[in-house]
XYZ file of C-alpha atoms in Angstrom:
719
model
C 134.103 182.599 -12.833
C 130.476 182.886 -11.803
C 126.963 183.366 -13.030
C 127.685 183.773 -16.738
C 124.647 182.403 -18.495
C 123.611 183.960 -21.797
C 121.481 186.568 -20.044
C 123.502 187.245 -16.914
C 126.708 188.823 -18.190
C 127.801 192.059 -16.552
C 127.747 195.237 -18.567
C 130.857 197.374 -19.143
C 131.830 199.547 -16.192
C 132.889 202.461 -18.371
C 136.317 203.819 -19.335
C 138.856 204.449 -16.605
C 136.730 202.875 -13.893
C 138.174 202.955 -10.369
C 137.350 199.923 -8.212
C 138.152 199.833 -4.496
C 137.608 196.799 -2.329
C 137.801 195.843 1.325
C 136.293 192.601 2.562
C 132.761 192.305 1.219
C 132.432 196.054 0.561
C 133.461 197.721 -2.663
C 133.064 200.924 -4.650
C 133.000 201.442 -8.421
C 133.245 204.956 -9.831
C 134.296 206.939 -12.875
C 137.862 208.337 -12.939
C 136.807 211.679 -11.472
C 135.226 209.864 -8.512
C 131.602 210.312 -9.523
C 129.132 207.451 -9.346
C 126.822 207.803 -12.319
C 123.669 205.859 -13.201
C 124.648 205.245 -16.840
C 127.136 202.581 -15.707
C 126.919 199.839 -13.057
C 128.662 202.030 -10.495
C 127.982 202.300 -6.790
C 129.012 201.652 -3.229
C 128.096 198.104 -2.243
C 127.714 196.708 1.251
C 126.611 193.112 1.843
C 125.628 192.728 -1.829
C 123.377 195.822 -1.707
C 124.072 199.106 -3.503
C 123.826 201.660 -0.727
C 124.957 204.518 -2.953
C 123.778 204.689 -6.575
C 124.595 208.346 -7.172
C 127.537 210.395 -5.897
C 128.324 213.389 -8.087
C 130.420 216.355 -7.073
C 130.105 219.760 -8.727
C 131.726 223.123 -7.986
C 129.704 226.179 -8.958
C 127.520 223.861 -10.969
C 130.452 222.626 -13.054
C 131.429 218.939 -13.314
C 134.934 217.708 -12.607
C 137.393 216.985 -15.394
C 139.538 213.979 -14.357
C 143.318 214.405 -14.313
C 144.593 211.385 -12.365
C 143.267 208.407 -10.431
C 145.801 206.576 -8.312
C 144.951 203.549 -6.211
C 147.107 203.827 -3.103
C 145.938 200.565 -1.600
C 143.180 198.212 -2.807
C 140.785 200.050 -0.472
C 141.988 203.655 -0.959
C 142.434 205.945 -3.962
C 143.333 209.555 -4.671
C 141.261 211.061 -7.482
C 142.471 214.403 -8.844
C 140.368 216.595 -11.138
C 139.992 220.195 -12.128
C 136.863 222.312 -12.307
C 135.850 223.220 -15.819
C 135.643 226.966 -16.420
C 132.422 228.320 -17.798
C 134.391 231.029 -19.646
C 136.026 228.227 -21.684
C 139.500 229.242 -20.581
C 142.061 226.538 -21.201
C 143.204 226.316 -17.608
C 141.320 226.220 -14.364
C 142.752 227.491 -11.075
C 140.632 225.046 -9.051
C 141.996 221.554 -8.435
C 139.846 219.023 -6.594
C 141.303 216.065 -4.696
C 139.102 213.244 -3.467
C 140.813 210.823 -1.092
C 138.406 207.904 -0.831
C 138.513 204.882 1.430
C 136.173 201.904 1.461
C 135.104 200.189 4.663
C 131.560 199.575 5.854
C 130.543 202.237 3.355
C 132.972 204.930 2.263
C 134.678 207.971 3.675
C 135.860 210.703 1.361
C 138.093 213.675 2.107
C 137.462 216.446 -0.420
C 140.087 219.139 -0.866
C 139.789 222.185 -3.149
C 143.020 224.014 -3.970
C 142.921 227.563 -5.336
C 145.946 228.268 -7.538
C 144.747 231.723 -8.622
C 145.837 235.136 -7.373
C 142.288 235.957 -6.237
C 139.960 234.533 -3.605
C 137.332 232.251 -5.081
C 133.777 231.848 -3.878
C 132.635 228.303 -4.394
C 129.402 226.389 -4.049
C 130.379 222.776 -3.541
C 127.526 220.319 -4.042
C 127.457 216.564 -3.578
C 124.383 214.986 -5.126
C 123.599 211.618 -3.541
C 121.177 208.812 -4.295
C 120.560 205.294 -2.993
C 118.426 202.709 -4.778
C 119.266 199.722 -2.483
C 119.426 197.476 -5.533
C 120.702 193.919 -5.317
C 124.177 193.384 -6.668
C 122.681 191.081 -9.337
C 120.201 193.758 -10.402
C 123.038 196.218 -10.936
C 125.388 193.738 -12.573
C 122.775 192.667 -15.099
C 121.140 196.115 -15.539
C 117.782 194.679 -14.467
C 116.566 196.866 -11.606
C 113.245 195.253 -10.740
C 112.320 196.659 -7.380
C 111.438 200.287 -6.821
C 111.968 201.076 -3.173
C 109.676 203.563 -1.494
C 112.038 206.247 -0.267
C 111.992 208.786 2.512
C 114.746 211.352 2.937
C 115.484 212.903 6.300
C 117.708 215.948 6.693
C 119.436 217.676 9.565
C 122.412 220.054 9.619
C 125.283 218.175 8.043
C 123.286 214.958 7.634
C 121.211 213.304 4.926
C 119.562 209.961 5.632
C 117.881 207.962 2.887
C 115.471 205.252 4.025
C 114.102 202.674 1.611
C 111.289 200.195 2.157
C 110.160 197.370 -0.103
C 107.424 195.078 1.190
C 108.628 194.274 4.734
C 112.310 195.057 4.100
C 113.826 198.303 5.370
C 117.273 199.614 4.535
C 118.936 202.964 5.064
C 122.097 204.904 4.501
C 123.347 208.009 6.290
C 125.606 210.609 4.714
C 127.415 212.693 7.281
C 128.851 215.951 5.949
C 129.698 218.328 8.829
C 129.280 221.982 7.922
C 127.030 221.352 4.930
C 123.447 222.339 4.250
C 121.484 219.148 3.739
C 118.567 219.103 1.370
C 116.696 216.512 -0.634
C 119.313 214.420 -2.498
C 122.219 216.825 -2.009
C 124.629 218.335 0.482
C 125.982 221.818 -0.207
C 128.868 223.916 1.125
C 129.393 227.620 0.430
C 133.028 228.506 0.941
C 135.566 231.176 0.078
C 139.061 229.909 -0.693
C 141.889 232.401 -0.292
C 144.553 232.744 -3.033
C 147.018 229.833 -3.078
C 145.089 228.208 -0.275
C 142.812 225.240 0.213
C 139.551 224.098 1.745
C 138.864 220.573 2.925
C 136.051 218.505 4.408
C 135.208 214.880 5.091
C 132.019 212.999 4.155
C 131.057 209.581 5.508
C 128.560 207.194 3.924
C 127.314 204.688 6.470
C 124.875 201.837 5.803
C 121.982 201.223 8.140
C 122.472 204.331 10.268
C 119.740 206.523 11.640
C 119.707 210.282 12.043
C 121.675 210.140 15.284
C 124.262 207.592 14.182
C 127.862 208.588 14.905
C 130.618 207.760 12.418
C 131.443 204.069 12.866
C 134.883 203.150 14.188
C 135.792 201.787 10.760
C 136.303 205.359 9.527
C 138.745 208.057 10.481
C 139.516 211.661 9.656
C 142.858 211.807 7.933
C 143.782 215.107 9.533
C 143.526 213.547 12.976
C 146.621 211.439 12.288
C 144.826 208.239 13.228
C 145.552 204.931 11.554
C 142.685 203.527 9.558
C 141.488 200.052 10.583
C 142.164 199.024 7.007
C 145.723 200.260 7.303
C 146.123 198.378 10.580
C 144.705 195.242 8.958
C 147.085 195.655 6.050
C 150.041 196.202 8.398
C 149.147 192.999 10.260
C 148.915 191.176 6.921
C 152.284 192.485 5.718
C 153.902 191.466 8.993
C 152.475 187.969 8.623
C 153.439 187.173 5.029
C 156.817 186.723 3.318
C 158.886 189.743 2.334
C 160.726 189.525 -0.959
C 163.255 191.288 -3.130
C 163.969 190.369 -6.745
C 166.593 191.482 -9.167
C 163.798 192.091 -11.677
C 161.978 195.010 -10.053
C 158.988 194.774 -12.380
C 158.269 191.211 -11.233
C 158.879 192.256 -7.640
C 156.245 194.984 -8.031
C 153.792 192.464 -9.481
C 154.314 190.078 -6.577
C 153.874 192.873 -4.043
C 150.674 193.898 -5.803
C 149.507 190.294 -5.577
C 150.184 190.294 -1.838
C 148.219 193.532 -1.413
C 145.260 192.341 -3.477
C 145.146 188.993 -1.724
C 145.125 190.806 1.612
C 142.232 193.022 0.526
C 140.227 190.060 -0.789
C 140.242 188.329 2.581
C 136.816 188.204 4.203
C 135.647 186.872 7.546
C 133.302 183.964 8.029
C 130.296 185.738 9.631
C 129.768 182.759 11.947
C 133.442 182.608 12.933
C 135.055 186.076 12.773
C 138.456 184.602 13.581
C 138.280 182.488 10.428
C 139.453 184.226 7.262
C 138.606 183.062 3.745
C 139.285 184.388 0.266
C 136.610 186.230 -1.710
C 136.505 185.535 -5.446
C 137.019 189.049 -6.798
C 135.849 192.577 -7.450
C 133.557 194.040 -8.382
C 130.793 191.421 -8.562
C 132.149 188.489 -6.591
C 133.176 189.826 -3.191
C 131.932 186.742 -1.416
C 132.803 183.121 -0.780
C 132.986 180.887 -3.849
C 133.762 177.204 -3.739
C 135.984 176.810 -6.778
C 137.526 180.289 -6.810
C 138.268 180.471 -3.099
C 139.759 176.970 -3.110
C 142.012 177.675 -6.084
C 143.163 181.023 -4.685
C 143.943 179.564 -1.279
C 145.759 176.611 -2.861
C 147.957 178.911 -4.937
C 148.677 181.196 -1.975
C 149.706 178.355 0.352
C 153.384 179.479 0.530
C 152.230 182.989 1.521
C 149.608 182.134 4.151
C 148.449 178.517 4.495
C 145.833 179.562 7.062
C 143.729 181.008 4.221
C 143.288 177.521 2.783
C 142.411 176.113 6.182
C 139.834 178.849 6.842
C 138.324 178.346 3.399
C 138.024 174.592 3.951
C 136.466 175.022 7.392
C 133.938 177.565 6.143
C 132.973 175.473 3.116
C 132.703 172.366 5.311
C 130.095 174.039 7.525
C 128.019 174.824 4.450
C 128.445 171.431 2.796
C 125.264 170.100 1.217
C 122.971 167.936 3.328
C 119.736 167.589 1.319
C 118.585 167.280 -2.279
C 117.236 170.621 -3.500
C 116.861 170.929 -7.297
C 116.379 174.711 -7.057
C 119.718 175.462 -5.400
C 121.262 172.228 -6.786
C 122.277 171.240 -3.264
C 123.036 167.555 -2.752
C 124.449 165.656 0.255
C 128.216 166.127 0.443
C 128.363 168.763 -2.291
C 130.495 171.885 -1.860
C 128.792 175.171 -2.667
C 129.358 177.329 -5.721
C 128.652 180.732 -4.175
C 127.180 182.517 -1.168
C 125.325 185.817 -1.305
C 124.868 187.928 1.801
C 121.699 189.991 1.450
C 120.162 189.264 -1.931
C 116.377 189.145 -1.864
C 115.374 189.820 -5.470
C 115.466 186.241 -6.695
C 118.034 187.139 -9.345
C 120.745 185.141 -7.613
C 121.525 181.692 -8.939
C 118.975 179.259 -7.542
C 117.026 182.183 -6.101
C 118.504 181.722 -2.618
C 121.538 182.854 -0.652
C 123.569 179.710 -1.356
C 123.903 178.022 -4.742
C 125.604 174.649 -5.275
C 125.810 174.394 -9.091
C 129.524 173.631 -9.381
C 130.854 170.252 -10.484
C 134.474 170.839 -9.502
C 134.356 172.503 -6.071
C 133.663 169.176 -4.353
C 136.731 167.234 -5.580
C 138.845 170.399 -5.228
C 137.805 170.549 -1.564
C 139.395 167.149 -0.943
C 142.469 167.979 -3.029
C 143.093 171.224 -1.138
C 142.651 169.382 2.162
C 145.466 167.131 0.976
C 147.664 170.196 0.440
C 146.739 171.665 3.807
C 147.543 168.365 5.533
C 151.082 168.555 4.137
C 151.709 172.074 5.457
C 151.879 171.129 9.124
C 148.568 171.953 10.770
C 147.657 170.116 13.960
C 146.467 166.539 13.482
C 143.140 167.193 15.214
C 142.503 170.183 12.919
C 142.884 167.966 9.860
C 140.951 165.124 11.490
C 137.954 167.420 12.022
C 137.741 167.955 8.269
C 138.073 164.306 7.237
C 134.349 163.454 7.646
C 133.599 166.322 5.254
C 136.161 164.989 2.799
C 134.571 161.555 2.981
C 131.113 163.016 2.401
C 132.562 164.849 -0.615
C 133.859 161.526 -1.963
C 130.425 160.024 -1.352
C 128.931 162.835 -3.459
C 131.369 162.000 -6.271
C 130.135 158.406 -6.228
C 126.427 158.937 -5.601
C 125.628 162.216 -7.359
C 128.633 163.312 -9.396
C 128.685 160.052 -11.345
C 124.971 159.470 -11.739
C 125.298 157.050 -14.657
C 128.039 154.978 -13.004
C 130.519 155.179 -15.888
C 133.356 156.237 -13.573
C 133.426 159.880 -14.695
C 131.927 162.878 -12.900
C 129.562 164.889 -15.074
C 127.075 167.722 -14.681
C 123.667 168.792 -15.968
C 121.828 171.653 -14.358
C 118.772 170.700 -12.349
C 116.620 173.754 -13.113
C 116.365 176.454 -15.811
C 117.747 179.125 -13.458
C 120.994 177.280 -12.809
C 124.285 177.515 -14.626
C 124.292 175.772 -17.992
C 127.976 174.902 -17.662
C 129.266 174.099 -14.192
C 133.023 173.830 -14.548
C 135.341 176.809 -14.386
C 134.407 177.711 -17.972
C 130.852 178.354 -16.896
C 129.682 180.645 -19.702
C 126.717 179.282 -21.625
C 128.853 178.583 -24.708
C 132.036 177.545 -22.911
C 132.083 173.856 -23.928
C 131.971 173.115 -27.650
C 133.229 170.787 -30.364
C 136.008 171.626 -32.803
C 133.415 172.769 -35.345
C 131.853 175.154 -32.820
C 128.785 173.042 -32.024
C 127.775 173.276 -28.385
C 128.162 170.141 -26.277
C 124.962 168.744 -24.811
C 124.796 167.597 -21.165
C 125.457 165.612 -19.129
C 129.051 166.775 -19.660
C 132.135 165.141 -18.145
C 134.972 167.694 -18.235
C 138.562 166.520 -18.544
C 139.862 168.736 -15.736
C 137.113 167.590 -13.366
C 138.363 164.018 -13.764
C 141.819 165.359 -12.879
C 140.489 166.928 -9.682
C 138.692 163.697 -8.782
C 141.915 161.770 -9.385
C 143.792 164.179 -7.121
C 141.072 163.916 -4.477
C 141.383 160.125 -4.444
C 145.171 160.377 -4.159
C 145.058 163.011 -1.416
C 142.567 161.100 0.733
C 144.416 157.821 0.093
C 147.667 159.249 1.388
C 146.011 160.798 4.459
C 144.482 157.382 5.203
C 147.850 155.649 4.707
C 149.516 158.195 7.001
C 146.896 157.390 9.656
C 147.347 153.630 9.279
C 144.038 152.975 7.515
C 145.534 150.788 4.801
C 142.208 149.397 3.600
C 140.791 152.850 2.787
C 144.102 153.963 1.308
C 144.288 150.932 -0.987
C 140.670 151.277 -2.108
C 141.010 154.971 -3.025
C 144.391 154.486 -4.691
C 142.926 151.690 -6.808
C 140.002 153.943 -7.786
C 142.509 156.603 -8.835
C 144.473 154.117 -10.914
C 141.301 152.888 -12.615
C 140.231 156.473 -13.344
C 143.595 157.316 -14.887
C 143.469 154.260 -17.118
C 139.930 154.911 -18.348
C 140.606 158.627 -18.790
C 143.611 158.065 -21.031
C 141.614 155.569 -23.058
C 138.439 157.598 -23.547
C 139.548 161.260 -23.534
C 142.708 160.917 -25.642
C 142.353 161.825 -29.319
C 145.279 160.032 -30.997
C 144.605 161.485 -34.426
C 144.807 165.020 -32.989
C 147.475 164.588 -30.333
C 145.523 166.111 -27.443
C 142.765 165.342 -24.941
C 139.086 166.035 -25.536
C 137.811 168.829 -23.357
C 134.894 166.603 -22.306
C 132.593 163.713 -23.020
C 129.093 164.840 -23.959
C 125.748 163.321 -23.012
C 126.181 160.560 -25.608
C 129.736 159.838 -24.356
C 131.256 161.328 -27.496
C 134.622 163.070 -27.065
C 134.143 166.835 -27.338
C 137.086 167.392 -29.631
C 137.869 171.108 -29.235
C 141.477 171.907 -28.359
C 141.366 173.797 -25.072
C 143.538 174.789 -22.147
C 141.606 172.462 -19.826
C 143.943 169.559 -20.519
C 146.758 171.513 -18.863
C 145.002 170.938 -15.549
C 145.397 167.216 -16.110
C 149.176 167.715 -16.208
C 149.021 169.433 -12.819
C 147.849 166.318 -10.978
C 149.677 163.667 -13.019
C 146.628 162.250 -14.790
C 148.352 162.404 -18.187
C 150.226 159.284 -19.356
C 153.956 159.909 -19.742
C 153.948 159.113 -23.462
C 151.187 161.629 -24.136
C 152.643 164.529 -22.115
C 155.085 165.748 -24.821
C 152.232 166.008 -27.329
C 150.100 167.923 -24.832
C 152.944 170.343 -24.100
C 153.589 170.799 -27.816
C 149.928 171.584 -28.491
C 149.655 174.019 -25.562
C 152.669 175.933 -26.876
C 151.529 175.889 -30.516
C 150.785 179.234 -32.243
C 147.087 178.352 -32.153
C 147.133 178.055 -28.341
C 149.964 180.313 -27.109
C 149.178 183.951 -27.897
C 152.537 185.324 -26.796
C 150.947 186.541 -23.544
C 149.684 183.173 -22.366
C 147.842 180.011 -23.365
C 144.413 180.667 -24.846
C 141.328 178.962 -23.477
C 140.522 177.720 -26.998
C 142.815 177.225 -29.988
C 142.533 179.785 -32.766
C 141.771 177.075 -35.366
C 138.605 175.955 -33.560
C 135.122 176.823 -34.809
C 134.067 178.794 -31.713
C 137.320 180.759 -31.403
C 136.912 184.442 -30.624
C 139.837 186.307 -29.036
C 137.432 188.712 -27.327
C 135.181 186.030 -25.828
C 134.965 185.112 -22.172
C 136.023 181.463 -22.471
C 136.525 180.737 -26.186
C 139.929 182.181 -26.986
C 140.757 184.540 -24.132
C 143.758 184.142 -21.797
C 143.114 183.482 -18.093
C 146.121 183.960 -15.790
C 145.042 181.358 -13.214
C 144.502 178.790 -15.970
C 148.035 179.459 -17.164
C 149.418 179.165 -13.628
C 147.941 175.672 -13.344
C 149.377 174.794 -16.751
C 152.823 176.045 -15.667
C 152.681 173.841 -12.561
C 151.733 170.882 -14.760
C 154.501 171.537 -17.271
C 157.062 171.732 -14.470
C 155.783 168.441 -13.077
C 156.458 166.683 -16.375
C 159.831 168.368 -16.903
C 158.884 170.922 -19.567
C 160.839 173.699 -17.899
C 161.490 175.912 -20.933
C 157.792 175.951 -21.820
C 156.840 176.808 -18.226
C 159.374 179.643 -18.245
C 157.966 181.045 -21.504
C 154.409 181.174 -20.171
C 155.479 182.632 -16.824
C 157.606 185.320 -18.434
C 154.805 186.264 -20.834
C 152.220 186.615 -18.065
C 154.505 188.645 -15.821
C 155.290 190.916 -18.767
C 151.548 191.276 -19.393
C 151.118 192.459 -15.801
C 153.370 195.440 -16.541
C 150.630 196.877 -18.779
C 148.123 197.012 -15.917
C 150.188 198.442 -13.080
C 151.536 195.089 -11.945
C 148.076 193.587 -11.477
C 146.930 190.661 -13.594
C 143.206 190.872 -14.378
C 140.760 187.982 -14.295
C 141.358 187.509 -18.036
C 142.435 189.398 -21.131
C 141.755 188.937 -24.820
C 143.545 186.284 -26.827
C 144.893 188.418 -29.670
C 148.345 187.394 -30.850
C 151.303 189.351 -29.512
C 152.500 189.596 -33.105
C 149.269 191.348 -34.070
C 149.003 193.710 -31.086
C 152.022 194.745 -29.041
C 150.138 195.016 -25.729
C 147.648 192.649 -24.066
C 144.083 193.705 -24.849
C 141.862 194.073 -21.759
C 138.616 192.138 -21.608
C 135.917 194.790 -21.016
C 134.230 193.277 -17.946
C 137.147 191.440 -16.331
C 137.238 191.474 -12.547
C 140.171 193.300 -11.004
C 141.378 192.582 -8.411
C 140.391 188.941 -8.641
C 141.559 186.233 -6.273
C 142.986 183.543 -8.500
C 144.498 186.178 -10.806
C 146.100 187.822 -7.766
C 147.588 184.513 -6.681
C 148.812 183.624 -10.181
C 152.210 185.388 -9.859
C 152.757 183.576 -6.562
C 151.974 180.240 -8.195
C 154.196 181.002 -11.191
C 157.222 181.825 -9.060
C 156.806 178.941 -6.617
C 156.272 176.506 -9.520
C 159.505 177.643 -11.142
C 161.203 177.373 -7.733
C 159.780 173.846 -7.299
C 158.890 175.100 -3.823
C 156.837 172.805 -1.590
C 156.693 171.093 1.792
C 155.492 167.886 3.400
C 155.826 168.565 7.105
C 154.778 165.113 8.335
C 157.659 163.702 6.276
C 160.006 166.356 7.650
C 160.815 167.754 4.245
C 161.080 171.094 2.473
C 161.844 170.891 -1.236
C 163.199 173.442 -3.685
C 165.076 173.170 -6.972
C 164.793 176.545 -8.714
C 164.586 176.999 -12.463
C 163.919 180.736 -12.573
C 164.770 182.431 -15.888
C 167.936 184.494 -15.799
C 165.881 187.617 -16.553
C 164.134 187.281 -13.181
C 167.368 188.043 -11.330
C 168.297 186.924 -7.835
C 165.580 186.298 -5.267
C 165.534 186.895 -1.509
C 162.541 185.831 0.599
C 162.283 186.280 4.348
C 159.514 185.574 6.860
C 158.181 182.650 4.794
C 155.853 180.373 6.826
C 157.090 176.824 7.351
C 155.893 174.312 9.956
C 155.048 176.948 12.552
C 158.293 178.810 11.984
C 159.706 181.374 9.536
C 162.445 180.705 7.024
C 164.688 182.765 4.744
C 165.414 181.754 1.161
C 168.085 183.083 -1.182
C 168.544 182.204 -4.836
C 171.696 183.803 -6.219
C 172.877 182.914 -9.721
C 170.366 180.010 -9.634
C 171.982 178.575 -6.478
C 169.491 178.196 -3.580
C 170.083 178.387 0.161
C 167.683 178.136 3.103
C 168.005 179.403 6.662
C 165.832 178.989 9.729
C 164.208 175.633 9.041
C 162.550 174.388 12.243
C 163.858 171.349 14.023
C 162.937 168.147 12.233
C 162.673 169.758 8.805
C 165.287 168.978 6.144
C 165.890 170.843 2.890
C 165.996 168.671 -0.240
C 167.213 169.905 -3.637
C 164.578 168.540 -5.993
C 160.793 168.349 -6.313
C 158.524 167.250 -3.491
C 157.584 163.595 -4.065
C 154.218 163.621 -5.813
C 151.348 161.797 -4.171
C 151.369 159.446 -7.149
C 154.994 158.569 -6.359
C 154.309 158.117 -2.652
C 151.280 155.949 -3.314
C 153.271 153.842 -5.761
C 156.132 153.465 -3.288
C 153.625 152.309 -0.683
C 152.249 149.733 -3.132
C 148.723 151.148 -2.950
C 147.891 151.992 -6.545
C 147.096 148.647 -8.093
C 144.030 148.902 -10.382
C 141.042 146.908 -9.153
């Protein structure tokens, strides 16, 4: 995902961690709700930890966790009991913490007395704020010590931090409490079989007189939270579904919820919504991650892809800056909101060290153009697409060999700049690390798709010269790729070419991405499918990132043997494209079964241990959850197996379902299509569609691939 050099990996969050997310804000706590300094916990707002300590005690006793239930991605109920100093087995005091994340947090605390006697309780909330950068927390490298001043008033504690000329603050509003340095205390008597409740609000940037912001509410008032209203608007906008297999239905609904919570607004255009990469450390705009997530969620809400493209276009590179790795036409890797410690990649707010975001930008624009947005909306993005193609020619392929490669421009940048961006993510079969410049196989696939997408848009607009030139470039790239990346003695594609143009011969999942766009020659596809489904690659839960017979294989590594759901979703789409339906069904079924072990939510990745060795998928300790392209994976799996797609300018909607029998019947309503809403039923594998807008025709089959359309138009003759 992001920022994983040898010295920048995140530390474990601790057992049972509860993560809540809403927009760019998130909260990480232990299962009893406490935020403790031993782990990278906290409440984060605009990439700053505004709450580094948040520990609740009753009569000086800590809380023993009983249950932690996430109601929505932004709200959780945490239930604990108060330990008894007399060492009795049972405690009559149960504590409930209903927490909601917004611009800060609001927490309703309820104490329930189940004894026959009244109980006198001293309820204390210890609070601390270190205003650390997200990167400082993530990497356990707190460099700056803020000078702090604490201001108290009845029911209010304000912590103000200053560092050089920067000032930040947080206000904790706790009506009815006695505020003192670093703590708020209530003294209450709870009658037998009764309860006591209060509400605390943590608000960034507020002064002593700040009222609670409108983003928060008091649950007892019966108001609807803005987050609930936002979620209700999201649910009303997206498809509703029912499946015969209720476990898969739950997973898809969880995906919808997580995708809704991961939406963030472009600060320069609040009406424009994009997809954040994932919680806890990547609640911001990423080039690659946001593009992939919006591509995979196109059938749910195509406007997410459009908003992501528009926002990335406005931040497209314009100058050469070796520190941030910005170059003219390049699409950014990540944006950070308020990071000032210099720990961020490139040391600035925007970092461009991604080799694949730029071709993916053009490819996703091709998808968006097929989903029926206004012609002038697409036309406004075409100059950005053309600048992206210029970057591919002028900067992506610096040595002019026809392949796009990367090599970081400064020691602070990412060593590897494809999606496997850990420092050791690209290696030979014997485990030796590949030396840059590195040309990744899947990056060539994205470039190929970018050429095809822009060629077809040009053909559609009558620009036959541009269409023919780009189609010929695509054809040349495919020919050279299949000559130089194919390893005939091994029966699979090299993951990359290294700096000496040697094939990096490790067997990896990356080649599955080449299936997705049609870069693989037809005669080689069966061998690729066979290798992907081999025992060395397919763990039983999904396709591993690296085969188990490779030198660098480690099932508990980040990129060298783990299983990534989004990676598998792309592979499934590629297998379906080449007609390997049974293999696509096996992977999809395995992943959706894996989701059952984590409450219906697929994590960013899990370990690559064999299903024969361990009967449940093994979590990766620092995996993001929820994470955007993992959240959209179930959507991509189902729509791939449905062969579900549209090309509005050609007046076509295509579907030819191949769902496994175990999935049951499927009913989808309110699905977006060409400015209208359609209803889809698949009963006993027989599809039907209702509500198609005028001019749209349903076809039983797959949508014609761009490669097929370009060939039919006679555009793809190699130069």
